[in-house]
GROMACS .gro file of C-alpha atoms in nm:
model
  375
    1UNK     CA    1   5.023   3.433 -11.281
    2UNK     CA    2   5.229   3.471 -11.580
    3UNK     CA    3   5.614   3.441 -11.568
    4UNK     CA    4   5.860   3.780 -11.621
    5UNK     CA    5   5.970   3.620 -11.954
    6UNK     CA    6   5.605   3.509 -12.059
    7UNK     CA    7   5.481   3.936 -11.997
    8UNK     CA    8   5.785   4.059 -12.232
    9UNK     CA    9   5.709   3.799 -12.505
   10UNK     CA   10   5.348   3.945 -12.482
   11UNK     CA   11   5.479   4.310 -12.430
   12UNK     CA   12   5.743   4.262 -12.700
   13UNK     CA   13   5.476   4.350 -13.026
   14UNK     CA   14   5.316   4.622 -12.788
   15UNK     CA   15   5.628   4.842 -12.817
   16UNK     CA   16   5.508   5.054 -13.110
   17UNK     CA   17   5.825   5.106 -13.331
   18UNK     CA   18   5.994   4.773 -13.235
   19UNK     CA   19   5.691   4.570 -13.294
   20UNK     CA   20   5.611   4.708 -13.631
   21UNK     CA   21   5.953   4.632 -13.743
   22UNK     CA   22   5.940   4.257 -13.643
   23UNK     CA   23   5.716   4.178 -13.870
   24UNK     CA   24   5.865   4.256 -14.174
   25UNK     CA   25   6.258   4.282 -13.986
   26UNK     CA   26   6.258   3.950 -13.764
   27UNK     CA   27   6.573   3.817 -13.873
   28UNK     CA   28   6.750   4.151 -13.847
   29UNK     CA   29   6.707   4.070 -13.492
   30UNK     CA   30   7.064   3.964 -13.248
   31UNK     CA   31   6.888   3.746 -13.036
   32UNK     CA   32   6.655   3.511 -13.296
   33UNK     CA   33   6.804   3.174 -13.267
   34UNK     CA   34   6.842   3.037 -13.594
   35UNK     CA   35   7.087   2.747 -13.597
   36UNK     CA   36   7.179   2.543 -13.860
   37UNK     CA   37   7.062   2.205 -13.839
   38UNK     CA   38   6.812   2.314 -13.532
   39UNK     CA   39   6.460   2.293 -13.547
   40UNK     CA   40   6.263   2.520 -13.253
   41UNK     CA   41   5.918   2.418 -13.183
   42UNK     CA   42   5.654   2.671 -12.979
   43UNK     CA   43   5.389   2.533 -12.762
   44UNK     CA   44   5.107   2.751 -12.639
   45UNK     CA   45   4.881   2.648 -12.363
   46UNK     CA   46   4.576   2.821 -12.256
   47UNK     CA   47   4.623   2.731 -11.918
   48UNK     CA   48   4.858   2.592 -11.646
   49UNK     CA   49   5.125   2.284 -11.708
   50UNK     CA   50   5.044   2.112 -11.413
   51UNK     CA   51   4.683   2.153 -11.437
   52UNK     CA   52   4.624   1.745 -11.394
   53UNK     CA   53   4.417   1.800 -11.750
   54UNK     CA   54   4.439   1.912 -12.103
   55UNK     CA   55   4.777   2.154 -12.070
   56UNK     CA   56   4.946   1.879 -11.866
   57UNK     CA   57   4.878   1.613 -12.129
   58UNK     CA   58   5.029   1.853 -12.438
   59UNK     CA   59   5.324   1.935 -12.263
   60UNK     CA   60   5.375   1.608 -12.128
   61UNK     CA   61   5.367   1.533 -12.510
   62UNK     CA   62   5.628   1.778 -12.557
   63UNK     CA   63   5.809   1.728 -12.359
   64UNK     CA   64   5.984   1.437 -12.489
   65UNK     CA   65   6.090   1.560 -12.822
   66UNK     CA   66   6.359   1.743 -12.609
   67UNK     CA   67   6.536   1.421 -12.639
   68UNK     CA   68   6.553   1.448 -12.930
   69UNK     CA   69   6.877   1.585 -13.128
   70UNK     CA   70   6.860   1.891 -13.299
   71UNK     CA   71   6.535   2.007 -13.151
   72UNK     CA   72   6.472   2.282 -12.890
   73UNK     CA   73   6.135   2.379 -12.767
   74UNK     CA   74   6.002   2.693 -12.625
   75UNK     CA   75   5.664   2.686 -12.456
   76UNK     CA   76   5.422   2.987 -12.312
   77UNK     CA   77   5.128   2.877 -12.051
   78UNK     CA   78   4.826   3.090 -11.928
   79UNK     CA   79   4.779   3.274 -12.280
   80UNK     CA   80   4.442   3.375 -12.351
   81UNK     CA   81   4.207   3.260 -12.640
   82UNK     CA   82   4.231   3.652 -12.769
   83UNK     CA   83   4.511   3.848 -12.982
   84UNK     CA   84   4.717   3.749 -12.743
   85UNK     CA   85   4.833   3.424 -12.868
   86UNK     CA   86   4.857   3.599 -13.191
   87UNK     CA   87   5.137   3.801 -12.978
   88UNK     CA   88   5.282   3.503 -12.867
   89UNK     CA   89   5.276   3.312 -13.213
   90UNK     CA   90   5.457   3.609 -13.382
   91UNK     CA   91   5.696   3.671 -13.103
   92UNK     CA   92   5.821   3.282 -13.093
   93UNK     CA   93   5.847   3.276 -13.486
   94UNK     CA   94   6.047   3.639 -13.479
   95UNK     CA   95   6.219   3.643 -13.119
   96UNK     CA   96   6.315   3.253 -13.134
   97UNK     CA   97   6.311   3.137 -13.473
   98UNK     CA   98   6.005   2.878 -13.425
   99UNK     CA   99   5.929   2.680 -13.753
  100UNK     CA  100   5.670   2.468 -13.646
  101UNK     CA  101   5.402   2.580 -13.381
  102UNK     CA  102   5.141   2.456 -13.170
  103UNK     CA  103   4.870   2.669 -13.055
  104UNK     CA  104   4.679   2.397 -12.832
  105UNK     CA  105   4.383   2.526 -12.742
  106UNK     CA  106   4.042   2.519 -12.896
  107UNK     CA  107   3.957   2.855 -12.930
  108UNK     CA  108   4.283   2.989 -13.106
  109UNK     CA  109   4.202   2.840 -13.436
  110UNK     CA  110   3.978   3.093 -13.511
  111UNK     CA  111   4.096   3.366 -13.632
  112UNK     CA  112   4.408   3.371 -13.416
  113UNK     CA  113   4.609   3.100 -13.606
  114UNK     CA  114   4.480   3.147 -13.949
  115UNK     CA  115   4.588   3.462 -13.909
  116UNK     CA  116   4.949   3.428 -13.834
  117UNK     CA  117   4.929   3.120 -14.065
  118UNK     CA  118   4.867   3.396 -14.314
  119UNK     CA  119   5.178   3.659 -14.260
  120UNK     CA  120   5.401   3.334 -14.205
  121UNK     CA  121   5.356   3.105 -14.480
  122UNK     CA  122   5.726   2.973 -14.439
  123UNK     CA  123   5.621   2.830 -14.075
  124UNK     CA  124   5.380   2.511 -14.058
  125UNK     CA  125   5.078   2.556 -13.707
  126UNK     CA  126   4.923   2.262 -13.635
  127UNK     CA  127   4.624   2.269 -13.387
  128UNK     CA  128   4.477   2.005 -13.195
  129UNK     CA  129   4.121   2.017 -13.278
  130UNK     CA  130   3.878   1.903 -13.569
  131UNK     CA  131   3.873   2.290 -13.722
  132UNK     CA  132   4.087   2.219 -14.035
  133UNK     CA  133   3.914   2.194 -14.368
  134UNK     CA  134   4.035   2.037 -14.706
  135UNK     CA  135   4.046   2.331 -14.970
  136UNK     CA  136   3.918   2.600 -14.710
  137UNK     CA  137   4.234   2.647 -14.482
  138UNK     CA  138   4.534   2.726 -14.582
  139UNK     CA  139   4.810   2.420 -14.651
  140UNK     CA  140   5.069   2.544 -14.399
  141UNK     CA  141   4.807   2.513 -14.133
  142UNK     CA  142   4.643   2.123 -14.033
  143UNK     CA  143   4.463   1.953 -13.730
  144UNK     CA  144   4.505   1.674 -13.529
  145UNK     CA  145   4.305   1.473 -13.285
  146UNK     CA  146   4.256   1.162 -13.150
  147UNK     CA  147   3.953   0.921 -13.069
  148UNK     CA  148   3.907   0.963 -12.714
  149UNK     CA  149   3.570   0.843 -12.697
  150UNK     CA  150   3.669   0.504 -12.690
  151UNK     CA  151   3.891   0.544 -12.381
  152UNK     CA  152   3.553   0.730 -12.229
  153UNK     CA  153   3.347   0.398 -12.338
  154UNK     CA  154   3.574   0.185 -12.105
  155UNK     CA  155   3.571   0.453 -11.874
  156UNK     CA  156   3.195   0.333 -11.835
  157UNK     CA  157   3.309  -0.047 -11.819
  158UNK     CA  158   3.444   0.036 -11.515
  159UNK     CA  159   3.206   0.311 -11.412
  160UNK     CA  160   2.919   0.058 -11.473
  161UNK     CA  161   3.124  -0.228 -11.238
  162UNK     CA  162   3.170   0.022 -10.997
  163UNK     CA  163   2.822   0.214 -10.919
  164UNK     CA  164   2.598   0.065 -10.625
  165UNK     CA  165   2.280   0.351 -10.740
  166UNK     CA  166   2.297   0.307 -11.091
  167UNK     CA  167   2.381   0.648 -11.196
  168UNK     CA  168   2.674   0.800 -11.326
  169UNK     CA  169   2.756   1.133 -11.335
  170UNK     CA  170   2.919   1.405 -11.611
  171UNK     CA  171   3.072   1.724 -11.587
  172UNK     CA  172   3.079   1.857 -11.929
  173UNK     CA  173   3.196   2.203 -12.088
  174UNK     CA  174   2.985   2.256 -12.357
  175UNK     CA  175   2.785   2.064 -12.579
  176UNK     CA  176   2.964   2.051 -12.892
  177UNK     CA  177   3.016   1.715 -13.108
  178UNK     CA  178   3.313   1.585 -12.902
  179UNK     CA  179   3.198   1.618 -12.568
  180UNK     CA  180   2.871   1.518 -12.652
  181UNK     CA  181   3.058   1.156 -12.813
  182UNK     CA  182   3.242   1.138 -12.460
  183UNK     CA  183   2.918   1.159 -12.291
  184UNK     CA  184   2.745   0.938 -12.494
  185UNK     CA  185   3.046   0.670 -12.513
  186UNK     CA  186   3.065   0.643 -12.109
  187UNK     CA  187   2.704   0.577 -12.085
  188UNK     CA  188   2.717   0.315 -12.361
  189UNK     CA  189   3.010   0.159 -12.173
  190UNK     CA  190   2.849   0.149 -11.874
  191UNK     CA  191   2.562   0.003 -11.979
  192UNK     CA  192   2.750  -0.287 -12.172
  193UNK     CA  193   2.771  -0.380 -11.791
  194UNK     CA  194   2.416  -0.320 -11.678
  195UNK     CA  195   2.132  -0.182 -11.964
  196UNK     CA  196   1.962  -0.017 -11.630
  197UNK     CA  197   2.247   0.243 -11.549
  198UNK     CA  198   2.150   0.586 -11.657
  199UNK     CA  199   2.391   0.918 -11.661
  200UNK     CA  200   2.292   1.241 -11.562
  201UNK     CA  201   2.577   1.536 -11.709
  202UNK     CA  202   2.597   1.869 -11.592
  203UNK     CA  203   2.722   2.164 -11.851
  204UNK     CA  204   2.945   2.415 -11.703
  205UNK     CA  205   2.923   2.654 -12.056
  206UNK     CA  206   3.326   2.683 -11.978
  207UNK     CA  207   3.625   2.464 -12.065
  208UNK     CA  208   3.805   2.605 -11.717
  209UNK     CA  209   3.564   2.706 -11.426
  210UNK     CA  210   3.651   2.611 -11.092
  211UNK     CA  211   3.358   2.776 -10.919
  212UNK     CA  212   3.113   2.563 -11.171
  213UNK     CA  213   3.286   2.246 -11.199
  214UNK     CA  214   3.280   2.201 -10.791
  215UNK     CA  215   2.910   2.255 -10.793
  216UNK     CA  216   2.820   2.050 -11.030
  217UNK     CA  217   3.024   1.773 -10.922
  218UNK     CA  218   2.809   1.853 -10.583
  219UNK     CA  219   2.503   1.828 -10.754
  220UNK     CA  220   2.501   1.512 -10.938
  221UNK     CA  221   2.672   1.317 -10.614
  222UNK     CA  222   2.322   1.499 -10.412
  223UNK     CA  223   2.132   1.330 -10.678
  224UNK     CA  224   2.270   0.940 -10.619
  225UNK     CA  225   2.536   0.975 -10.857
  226UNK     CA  226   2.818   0.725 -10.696
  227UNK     CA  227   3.069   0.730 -11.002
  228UNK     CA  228   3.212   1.093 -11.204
  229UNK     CA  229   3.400   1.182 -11.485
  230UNK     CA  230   3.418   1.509 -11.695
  231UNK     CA  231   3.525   1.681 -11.998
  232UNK     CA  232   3.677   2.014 -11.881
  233UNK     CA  233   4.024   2.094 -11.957
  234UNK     CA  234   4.120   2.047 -11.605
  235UNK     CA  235   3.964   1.702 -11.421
  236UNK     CA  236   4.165   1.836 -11.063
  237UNK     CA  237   3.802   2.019 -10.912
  238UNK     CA  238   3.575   1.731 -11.037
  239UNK     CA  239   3.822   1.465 -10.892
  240UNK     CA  240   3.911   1.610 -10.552
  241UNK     CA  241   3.536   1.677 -10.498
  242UNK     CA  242   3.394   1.378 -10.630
  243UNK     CA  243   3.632   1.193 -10.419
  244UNK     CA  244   3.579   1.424 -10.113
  245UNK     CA  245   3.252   1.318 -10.101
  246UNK     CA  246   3.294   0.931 -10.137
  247UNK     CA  247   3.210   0.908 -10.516
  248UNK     CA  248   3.422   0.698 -10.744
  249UNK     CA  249   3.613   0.885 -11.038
  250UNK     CA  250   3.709   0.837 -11.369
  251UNK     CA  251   3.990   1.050 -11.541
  252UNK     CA  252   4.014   1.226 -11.891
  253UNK     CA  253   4.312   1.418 -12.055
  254UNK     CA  254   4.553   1.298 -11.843
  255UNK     CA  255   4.641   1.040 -11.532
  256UNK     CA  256   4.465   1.193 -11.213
  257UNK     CA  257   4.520   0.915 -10.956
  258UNK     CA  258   4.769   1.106 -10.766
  259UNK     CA  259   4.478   1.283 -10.642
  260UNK     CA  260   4.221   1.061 -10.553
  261UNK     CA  261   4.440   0.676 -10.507
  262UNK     CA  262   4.141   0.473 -10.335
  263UNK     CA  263   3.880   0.616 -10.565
  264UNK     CA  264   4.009   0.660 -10.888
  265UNK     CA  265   3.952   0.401 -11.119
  266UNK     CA  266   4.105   0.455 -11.469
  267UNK     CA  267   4.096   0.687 -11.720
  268UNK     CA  268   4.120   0.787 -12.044
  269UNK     CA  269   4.410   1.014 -12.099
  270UNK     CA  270   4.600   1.140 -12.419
  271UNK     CA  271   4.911   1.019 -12.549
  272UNK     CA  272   5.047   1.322 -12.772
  273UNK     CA  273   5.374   1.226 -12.773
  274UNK     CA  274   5.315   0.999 -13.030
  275UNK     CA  275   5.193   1.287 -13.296
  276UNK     CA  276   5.473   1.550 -13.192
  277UNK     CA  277   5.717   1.317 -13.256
  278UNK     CA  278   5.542   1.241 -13.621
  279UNK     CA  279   5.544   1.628 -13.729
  280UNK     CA  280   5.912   1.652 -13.580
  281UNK     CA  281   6.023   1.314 -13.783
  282UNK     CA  282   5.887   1.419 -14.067
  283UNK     CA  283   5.986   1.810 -14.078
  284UNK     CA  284   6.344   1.777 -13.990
  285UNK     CA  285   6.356   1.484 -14.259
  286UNK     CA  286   6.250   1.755 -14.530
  287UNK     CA  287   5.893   1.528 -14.579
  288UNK     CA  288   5.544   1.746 -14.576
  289UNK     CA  289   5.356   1.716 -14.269
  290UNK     CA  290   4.994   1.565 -14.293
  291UNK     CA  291   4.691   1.840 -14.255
  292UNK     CA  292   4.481   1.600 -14.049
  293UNK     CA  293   4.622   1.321 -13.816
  294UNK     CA  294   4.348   1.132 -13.652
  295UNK     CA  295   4.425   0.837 -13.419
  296UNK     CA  296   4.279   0.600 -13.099
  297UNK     CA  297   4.423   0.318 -12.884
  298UNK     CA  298   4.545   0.117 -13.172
  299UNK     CA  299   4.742   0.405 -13.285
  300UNK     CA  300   4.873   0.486 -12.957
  301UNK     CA  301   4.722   0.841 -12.941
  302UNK     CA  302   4.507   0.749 -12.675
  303UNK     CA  303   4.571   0.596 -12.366
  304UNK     CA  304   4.463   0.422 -12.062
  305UNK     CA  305   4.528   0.516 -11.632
  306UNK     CA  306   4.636   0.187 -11.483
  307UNK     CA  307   4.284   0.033 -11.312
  308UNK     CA  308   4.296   0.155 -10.955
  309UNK     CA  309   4.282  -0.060 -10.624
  310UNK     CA  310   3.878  -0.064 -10.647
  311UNK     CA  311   3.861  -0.235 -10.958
  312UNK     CA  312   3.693  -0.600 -10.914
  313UNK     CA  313   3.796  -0.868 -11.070
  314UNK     CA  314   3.498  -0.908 -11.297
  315UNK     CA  315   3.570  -0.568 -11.386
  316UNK     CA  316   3.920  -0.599 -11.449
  317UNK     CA  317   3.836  -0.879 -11.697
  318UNK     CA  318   3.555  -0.695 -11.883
  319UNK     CA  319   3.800  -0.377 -11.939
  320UNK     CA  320   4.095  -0.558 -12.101
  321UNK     CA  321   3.894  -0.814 -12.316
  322UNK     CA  322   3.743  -0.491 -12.432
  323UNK     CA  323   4.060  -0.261 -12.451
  324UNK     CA  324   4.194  -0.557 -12.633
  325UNK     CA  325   3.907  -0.575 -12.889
  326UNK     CA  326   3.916  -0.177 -12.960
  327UNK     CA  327   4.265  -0.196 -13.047
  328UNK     CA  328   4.236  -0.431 -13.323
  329UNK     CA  329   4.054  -0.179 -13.505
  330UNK     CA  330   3.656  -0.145 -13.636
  331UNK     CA  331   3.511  -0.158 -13.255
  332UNK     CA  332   3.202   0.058 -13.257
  333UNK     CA  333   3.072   0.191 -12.947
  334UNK     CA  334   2.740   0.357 -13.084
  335UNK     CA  335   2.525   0.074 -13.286
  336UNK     CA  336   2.213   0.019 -13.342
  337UNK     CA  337   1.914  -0.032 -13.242
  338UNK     CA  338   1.980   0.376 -13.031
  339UNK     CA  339   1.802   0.667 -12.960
  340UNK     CA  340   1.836   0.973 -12.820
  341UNK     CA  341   1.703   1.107 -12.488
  342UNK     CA  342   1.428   1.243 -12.680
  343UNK     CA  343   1.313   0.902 -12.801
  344UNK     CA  344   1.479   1.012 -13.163
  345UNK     CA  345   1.588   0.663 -13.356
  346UNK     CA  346   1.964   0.765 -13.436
  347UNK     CA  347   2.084   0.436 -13.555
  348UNK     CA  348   1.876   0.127 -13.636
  349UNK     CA  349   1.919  -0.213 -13.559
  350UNK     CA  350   2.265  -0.375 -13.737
  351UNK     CA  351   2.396   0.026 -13.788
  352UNK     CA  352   2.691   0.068 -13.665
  353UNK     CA  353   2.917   0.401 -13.626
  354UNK     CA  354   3.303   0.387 -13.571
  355UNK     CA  355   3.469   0.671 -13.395
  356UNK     CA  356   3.591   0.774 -13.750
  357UNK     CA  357   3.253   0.797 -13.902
  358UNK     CA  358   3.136   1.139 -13.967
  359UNK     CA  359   2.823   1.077 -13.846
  360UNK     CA  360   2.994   1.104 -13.481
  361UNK     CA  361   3.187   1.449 -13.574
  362UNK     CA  362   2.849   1.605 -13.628
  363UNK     CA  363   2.728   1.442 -13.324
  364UNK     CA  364   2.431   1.673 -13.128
  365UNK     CA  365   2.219   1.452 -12.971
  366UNK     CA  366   2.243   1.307 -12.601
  367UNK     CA  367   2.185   0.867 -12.598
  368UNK     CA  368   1.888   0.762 -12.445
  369UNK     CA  369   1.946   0.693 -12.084
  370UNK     CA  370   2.137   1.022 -12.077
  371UNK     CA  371   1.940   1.278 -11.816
  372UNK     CA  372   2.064   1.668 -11.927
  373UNK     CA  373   2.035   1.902 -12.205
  374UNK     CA  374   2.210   2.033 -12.503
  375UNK     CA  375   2.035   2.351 -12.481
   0.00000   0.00000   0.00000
């Protein structure tokens, strides 16, 4: 349930004289904070901050630019992908002074942000996503992302140490290009163990659905899956069950071994503190921001769990030679000779595709060895 002070910033614009005149009146306004020297920074969040999962990692993220001087965050959970955060945008740049916002979630790009980016071309929005486009969207607007796929590759490394049936298990949102790479990259990892494992995956057709995400979880553990992970914004469901039921787990978005010790055995989590505290470097210095920030391990936008108690030895050894490899940059996780579960070639023997290569941001296809559908 929403907080008293996140329904007035919502309610604020709704008041039909007082909300027209904030758009063209904001700094008329007693209570806008507008400090010299201070820089105020809105986070948006489509769902909960201690949600174990995508939320939790951004605000993790930033939460440690309050340490730094001169800066002062506000932040606004449970907000809708509908005009709502365009309610919340406008109300943090008017009712707080924010010069620099980040709308987190997928689905606010869309028109949501472009719009606001619009009516407030003195403020910079930077969304986490692969949306932005060179020459299409405007400059005061940019993306950022990281390479997550290789944290779901060794993911499989220890998946593929770990599974006594030989199948693996995915609970996936939807089937667009990056879930369909973090699918494809744990399968790959796991079979850099074993060539024989195979993955069945599961889509949900919602980034948040507790209901869905238990039953699937249910599902692939009734088939012989032994080991899970997911891409859903929040991992808690698919953990707790999978782990309920005597299945191993593997995390994503953020550290999840607080709820599943014995069974957890790494996972591949983001590290955004590294590219808030970029923008906020770089702003408060007077310097442009970039439009697109991409970055993996090496870069320190993408992280590892610490290997949990049920990680062999063997295992162990096979996760940091390879951790160790990816982070000297130029590892590839999908090379050829590969096809897809339809028999398709997709990359022929001596191709190679980094995580960088377009090739993976178009991505629609499911690896051979991959049982599920994109349709």
């Amino acid at each position: 349930m929403a907080s008293t002070s996140t329904i007035n910033r919502r309610r604020f614009l709704q008041t039909t004289a007082l909300g027209a005149a904030v758009g063209v009146a904001g700094a008329a306004l007693p209570f806008r904070r507008a400090f010299a020297g201070e820089l105020t920074i809105g986070f948006i969040y489509v769902g909960p901050k201690d949600d174990y999962g995508y939320n939790q990692a951004h605000a993790e993220g930033a939460a440690t630019l309050k340490s730094i001087e001169g800066v002062s965050l506000v932040e606004e959970e449970n907000v809708p992908e509908t005009v709502d955060v365009q309610k919340t945008m406008e109300s943090m740049i008017n009712l707080d002074g924010a010069k620099l916002l980040f709308p987190t979630s997928f689905g606010y790009f869309d028109p949501h942000m472009l719009a606001m980016a619009a009516k407030f071309p003195e403020v910079q929005f930077r969304h986490c996503g692969g949306l932005w486009t060179e020459g299409k969207h405007p400059k005061n607007t940019g993306s950022y992302f990281g390479y997550i796929g290789q944290g779901q590759y060794l993911n499989g490394i220890a998946a593929g140490h770990a599974t006594k049936s030989k199948k693996i298990g995915f609970v996936a949102a939807k089937p667009i290009p990056q879930v369909l790479q973090n699918v494809n990259s744990f399968l790959l990892g796991a079979r850099a163990v074993d060539p024989a494992i195979t993955a069945q995956v599961i889509f949900t057709g919602e980034w948040s659905l507790a209901v869905k995400e238990a039953e699937a979880t249910n599902a692939l553990i009734d088939q012989g899956v032994d080991v899970v992970t997911c891409h859903v914004d929040s991992p808690k469901v698919v953990v707790e069950t999978a782990a309920g039921r005597g299945a191993f787990v593997c995390g994503y978005h953020a550290n999840q071994a607080p709820l599943a010790p014995e069974k957890y055995l790494t996972g591949a989590e983001w590290n955004w503190a590294q590219v808030y505290k970029l923008y906020v470097t770089k702003l408060m210095a007077g310097e442009a921001l970039p439009n697109f920030t991409r970055g993996g391990l090496s870069d320190g936008f993408v992280k590892m769990s610490a290997l949990g108690p049920a990680v062999g030895e063997a295992a162990r050894k096979q996760f940091e030679a390879t951790l160790a490899e990816i982070k000297k940059g130029g590892f590839a996780v999908f090379k050829g000779p590969l096809a897809d579960n339809k028999g398709n070639p997709v990359a022929t023997a001596g191709q190679a595709f980094v995580e960088t290569a377009i090739e993976l941001e178009s991505m629609n296809y499911l690896v051979e060895g991959v049982i599920g559908s994109t349709s």
